[in-house]
Structure formats: C-alpha cells, structure tokens
Amino acid sequence: MFKQDQLHRFLFENYSVRGELVLASETYQHILENHDYPQPVQQLLGELLVATSLLTATLKFDGDITVQIQGDGPVKLAVINGNHQQQMRGVARIDGLVPENSSLKQMVGTGYMVITITPTHGERYQGVVALEGETLADCLDDYFRQSEQLPTRLFIRTGIQDGRIAAGGMLLQILPAAEQGSAEAFDHLVQLTATIKGEELFSLEVKEILHRLYHEEDVILYEPQAVEFRCTCSRQRCADTLVTLSDEDVNHILQKDGNIDMACEYCGTHYIFDADDLAAIRTEKKNRFH
Ligand SMILES: [Zn+2]
C-alpha cells in the first residue's frame, strides 16, 4: 500500500517521554533524482534526511536545521537542510571512489558532524561532534550526550520497499519537566523502539506500528504533518551570490561562455544570466547601497 511522507508526534501518557515517527521515502527519492550517487552515499543521505526531519520536529520555534557531514575521505560533504514545515533538500559532494558497502568512516575519513539550527527570528546555534561512531545514529547519540540537551535517541532505517528506495525513523525524547524515575522508563521505551524494522516503518499504518512496539502503554497520537522535498533556491538568490563576485571574475566568465550558468546543486535548476542581466544586477546593487 502506498504511504505518504508524514511526520507523526506522539506522547506516552504515563511517562514524561515524547516520540516522533517519520516516513520520508518519496522525499528521499526526490533528493536522489538527477544525481548518480554510489549506494553507500545514497544510504547516508537517507539517514541524514530522517535525522534532519526528526530533529526539525523537535524545534519549538520557526526555523531550519542543517545536518552536515564533512571529512577528508571521498565523501567531502553530505548535507540535508530542513525547516519546521518539513520541507527538505540535500546534496552530497564526492571526490574519489566510494566502494560498495563502504562504512561511514571509509566514506568520510576523519570528519565531523555539524548541526546548525537557524531560527527565523533569533540567534543561530551550531553544534559540532567528531565522527567517531560506526553509524550516523551513533554519532547523533554522541551529539546529544555531549551537548547539554534533553536525553534523545534516534532510530533510523533505510532500505527498499515495493522496489523503491525508502527511509524512515523514530525519535524518543525525555520531556523537560520529567520526574525522577523517568530515566528507567526512557531506557525501557528505547529498548522497545530499537526493535522497529524498516519494512514495518515503510509499510504499516502508524497506529499499527505503535501498537506493535508499545502494546502495554497508553500512547496519544497527534495529527500528522506532511514531509516534502522543496528547494529554496531562486533566481534572486543566485543574483545575490553573483554580486559578491568581483567584476573581473564575472566579466571573464561572460567573455568565455557568453553567459553565466548557475546550477542549483540541490535540485539541478539552472539560472542563466547574460551581460544585460548582469548590468541590471549591478545597477540594482548600486541603488541598494547608495
Ligand atoms: Zn534548487
């Protein structure tokens, strides 16, 4: 049965623990479109997508989260960017060969995970953690242990469902006002949640999944939120980047190619600027600053 990409929030009635469950397969397929990523990189992007979706859903304000992996291995960068409306995009930059079944360490080498939280109104927060875990989920556990945040666990699954690539996951988090004894309850719920299988996440109804995992618990399930692929690139944003380049560089490209072709690396959209466009952009820039 076809399941739409959705994020669900839920609450354990008898414990100070909240949860999230996301299915993001269609969004994942969009992110991989127009790219020819090796299989391990596809999987990494799927895991990052699920993590970013689950993390953005923990925000208590409007804004966006970028989860980015960077290192000195063949995968220089893998990044997913998402916002509170669950609009997601992502890209990977590869330089070199990524063998089949590469581990995270083989792909990224010595690297870091950088989580950037940008509120629409307010100050940007950035957390950095060395990539020491075997998997992305391990690295996220390190991140939550090292930063002074609420105890949080993520469960990420990627795979194939009905012949198409699929991704989903779950999150558990202790509530800020948790009473004593919540830690044991949390550990118990973590053990239960860890048994979730990819095929269950990809194909079963949410109520069925929650019943299978927590049949002895009272769980309140809230209204779901749609998850979708959406790129935030625009011609204006490209123009804003162009004015930061030197006139010399811009003129050089114009003379060589006749126009400037800026392609969005996230969605593949091309924005073409010719000499007239550039003149207009420069005039506008002057008017803006004088
Ligand atoms: Zn784009």
XYZ file of C-alpha atoms and ligand atoms in Angstrom:
291
model
C 0.000 0.000 0.000
C 1.251 3.492 -0.832
C 2.066 5.590 2.221
C 2.544 9.343 2.023
C 5.543 11.032 3.596
C 4.412 12.176 7.012
C 5.758 13.010 10.417
C 3.777 11.913 13.467
C 4.248 13.119 17.024
C 3.143 11.061 19.995
C 3.260 11.089 23.786
C 3.382 8.343 26.391
C 0.548 9.183 28.730
C 2.164 7.643 31.805
C 5.731 8.845 31.296
C 7.426 12.167 30.592
C 8.567 10.908 27.204
C 7.568 12.081 23.743
C 8.094 10.413 20.426
C 8.156 11.007 16.697
C 7.784 8.715 13.729
C 8.571 9.737 10.172
C 8.265 8.181 6.752
C 10.244 10.116 4.121
C 10.641 7.713 1.183
C 9.215 9.949 -1.538
C 11.240 12.959 -0.345
C 14.293 10.689 -0.314
C 13.638 9.618 -3.924
C 13.409 13.300 -4.976
C 16.720 14.097 -3.292
C 18.433 11.276 -5.199
C 16.880 12.250 -8.549
C 19.268 13.813 -11.075
C 22.247 12.542 -9.109
C 24.258 9.405 -9.622
C 25.366 8.718 -6.070
C 27.024 5.404 -5.153
C 24.820 3.202 -2.962
C 26.596 3.951 0.379
C 26.225 7.702 -0.270
C 22.533 7.239 -1.086
C 22.123 5.453 2.218
C 23.989 8.186 4.117
C 21.736 10.870 2.592
C 18.660 8.819 3.544
C 19.864 8.567 7.129
C 20.652 12.295 7.238
C 17.199 13.059 5.828
C 15.428 11.036 8.510
C 17.612 12.577 11.243
C 17.000 16.128 9.996
C 13.254 15.584 9.744
C 13.072 14.188 13.288
C 15.273 16.997 14.661
C 13.355 19.825 12.962
C 10.190 18.395 14.516
C 11.696 18.957 17.993
C 12.032 22.734 17.333
C 9.754 24.891 19.426
C 10.075 27.831 17.021
C 10.011 28.504 13.267
C 13.347 27.930 11.612
C 15.519 25.376 9.926
C 18.112 22.753 10.736
C 21.070 21.691 8.632
C 22.771 18.398 9.423
C 26.054 18.149 7.632
C 28.828 15.582 7.484
C 32.235 16.687 6.289
C 35.606 14.988 6.202
C 38.799 14.187 4.326
C 37.551 10.939 2.712
C 35.994 10.569 -0.772
C 32.709 11.995 0.547
C 33.699 15.594 1.202
C 30.233 16.699 2.206
C 26.796 15.249 2.745
C 24.121 17.643 3.886
C 20.377 17.799 4.468
C 18.557 21.019 5.172
C 15.002 21.063 6.514
C 12.581 23.501 8.102
C 9.690 23.493 10.588
C 7.287 22.933 7.689
C 9.127 19.662 6.983
C 10.410 20.889 3.610
C 13.644 19.042 2.928
C 16.521 19.170 0.461
C 20.014 17.717 0.386
C 23.163 17.047 -1.570
C 26.487 15.170 -1.398
C 29.841 16.149 -2.855
C 32.131 13.300 -3.790
C 35.749 13.403 -4.881
C 37.147 9.918 -5.433
C 35.909 6.354 -5.417
C 33.312 5.150 -2.911
C 33.478 1.325 -2.918
C 30.345 -0.766 -2.440
C 29.345 -1.290 1.200
C 31.696 1.452 2.416
C 31.321 2.242 6.090
C 30.712 5.779 7.321
C 34.385 6.034 8.252
C 35.564 4.746 4.830
C 33.380 7.327 3.087
C 34.067 10.355 5.238
C 37.508 9.596 6.695
C 38.361 11.823 9.612
C 35.355 14.056 9.863
C 32.746 15.961 11.758
C 29.011 16.229 12.018
C 27.820 19.821 12.191
C 24.252 20.587 13.267
C 23.178 24.169 12.596
C 19.883 25.439 13.980
C 18.730 28.715 12.449
C 15.596 30.237 13.982
C 13.610 32.540 11.677
C 13.888 35.100 14.485
C 16.825 34.742 16.817
C 20.352 33.575 17.049
C 21.907 30.734 15.146
C 23.178 27.766 17.139
C 25.845 25.355 15.930
C 26.931 22.056 17.452
C 29.922 20.055 16.229
C 30.796 16.470 17.057
C 33.694 14.329 15.793
C 32.558 11.375 13.695
C 33.578 8.516 15.937
C 30.538 6.254 15.866
C 30.056 3.386 13.431
C 26.793 4.796 12.136
C 25.113 8.180 11.847
C 22.716 7.231 14.665
C 25.732 6.545 16.946
C 27.164 9.967 16.068
C 23.820 11.606 16.868
C 23.822 9.820 20.242
C 27.297 11.292 20.861
C 25.979 14.715 19.903
C 23.110 14.541 22.392
C 25.388 13.213 25.157
C 27.984 15.938 24.575
C 25.605 18.859 24.225
C 23.504 19.790 27.217
C 20.231 18.776 25.710
C 17.354 16.573 26.705
C 18.148 12.850 26.532
C 17.181 11.887 22.974
C 17.515 8.744 20.880
C 17.051 8.323 17.131
C 16.250 5.114 15.261
C 16.947 5.361 11.533
C 16.017 2.834 8.855
C 16.704 2.897 5.106
C 16.027 0.180 2.540
C 13.821 -0.873 -0.331
C 10.025 -1.058 -0.247
C 7.995 -2.222 -3.275
C 11.105 -1.885 -5.449
C 11.720 1.724 -4.467
C 14.230 3.248 -2.102
C 12.741 4.011 1.310
C 13.637 5.846 4.516
C 12.002 6.332 7.885
C 12.741 6.592 11.538
C 11.715 7.320 15.080
C 12.805 9.576 17.917
C 12.299 9.403 21.659
C 12.964 12.347 23.972
C 12.538 12.941 27.688
C 10.350 15.965 28.375
C 11.931 18.987 30.080
C 9.763 18.634 33.211
C 10.412 14.919 33.604
C 10.048 13.491 37.111
C 12.571 11.253 38.801
C 12.455 7.708 37.580
C 11.868 8.844 34.008
C 15.331 7.620 33.016
C 14.338 3.982 33.600
C 11.106 4.412 31.709
C 13.031 6.076 28.888
C 15.554 3.212 28.717
C 12.702 0.705 28.612
C 10.975 2.583 25.764
C 14.317 2.873 23.911
C 14.700 -0.917 24.056
C 11.217 -1.408 22.671
C 11.706 1.161 19.911
C 15.054 -0.307 18.845
C 13.194 -3.423 17.623
C 11.445 -1.456 14.835
C 12.174 -2.929 11.412
C 12.497 -0.912 8.222
C 9.743 -2.862 6.460
C 7.345 -2.126 9.344
C 8.117 1.605 9.198
C 7.811 1.683 5.404
C 4.556 -0.253 5.055
C 2.445 -0.316 8.232
C -0.056 2.239 9.479
C 1.316 4.355 12.327
C -1.272 3.096 14.825
C -0.302 -0.461 13.985
C 3.413 0.308 14.483
C 2.816 1.985 17.851
C 0.626 -0.921 18.953
C 3.256 -3.477 17.957
C 6.030 -1.608 19.773
C 4.214 -0.390 22.871
C 1.074 -2.503 23.230
C 1.094 -2.233 27.033
C 1.458 1.554 27.020
C -1.057 4.360 26.582
C 0.087 6.457 23.646
C -1.506 9.715 22.460
C -1.033 10.208 18.720
C -1.265 13.743 17.318
C -2.254 14.986 13.851
C 0.444 14.211 11.270
C 2.459 16.766 9.299
C 3.329 16.321 5.618
C 7.013 15.897 4.707
C 8.117 17.010 1.231
C 11.063 17.800 -0.991
C 11.346 21.552 -1.536
C 14.327 23.536 -2.702
C 14.709 27.123 -1.520
C 16.863 28.235 -4.458
C 15.713 31.166 -6.636
C 16.955 33.467 -9.371
C 17.162 36.281 -6.824
C 19.392 34.219 -4.505
C 21.708 33.440 -7.412
C 21.825 37.139 -8.300
C 22.700 37.920 -4.680
C 25.625 35.493 -4.953
C 26.736 36.972 -8.279
C 27.106 40.472 -6.839
C 29.544 39.121 -4.266
C 31.938 38.090 -7.078
C 34.435 40.574 -8.476
C 33.518 42.333 -11.757
C 36.740 40.905 -13.178
C 35.700 37.300 -12.476
C 32.178 37.869 -13.796
C 33.420 39.560 -16.985
C 35.905 36.756 -17.528
C 33.139 34.111 -17.485
C 30.889 36.270 -19.689
C 33.647 36.672 -22.299
C 34.472 32.971 -22.236
C 30.958 31.448 -22.165
C 28.674 34.279 -23.308
C 26.559 33.907 -20.157
C 26.746 32.712 -16.594
C 25.038 29.425 -15.904
C 24.393 28.823 -12.222
C 23.032 25.362 -11.412
C 21.498 24.614 -8.032
C 23.346 21.600 -6.687
C 20.318 20.559 -4.618
C 17.619 20.395 -7.302
C 19.506 20.875 -10.588
C 17.653 24.031 -11.672
C 19.740 26.221 -13.997
C 19.720 30.016 -13.689
C 21.225 31.759 -16.745
C 22.484 35.347 -16.618
C 23.679 37.213 -19.729
C 25.524 40.550 -19.958
C 22.249 42.559 -19.842
C 21.102 40.668 -16.736
C 24.457 41.333 -15.109
C 24.227 45.052 -15.892
C 20.773 45.155 -14.297
C 22.003 43.283 -11.207
C 24.919 45.716 -10.834
C 22.640 48.746 -11.157
C 20.302 47.291 -8.567
C 23.224 46.638 -6.237
C 24.371 50.271 -6.570
C 20.858 51.541 -5.826
C 20.656 49.319 -2.781
C 23.861 50.600 -1.228
C 23.648 54.306 -2.100
Zn 17.405 24.311 -6.021
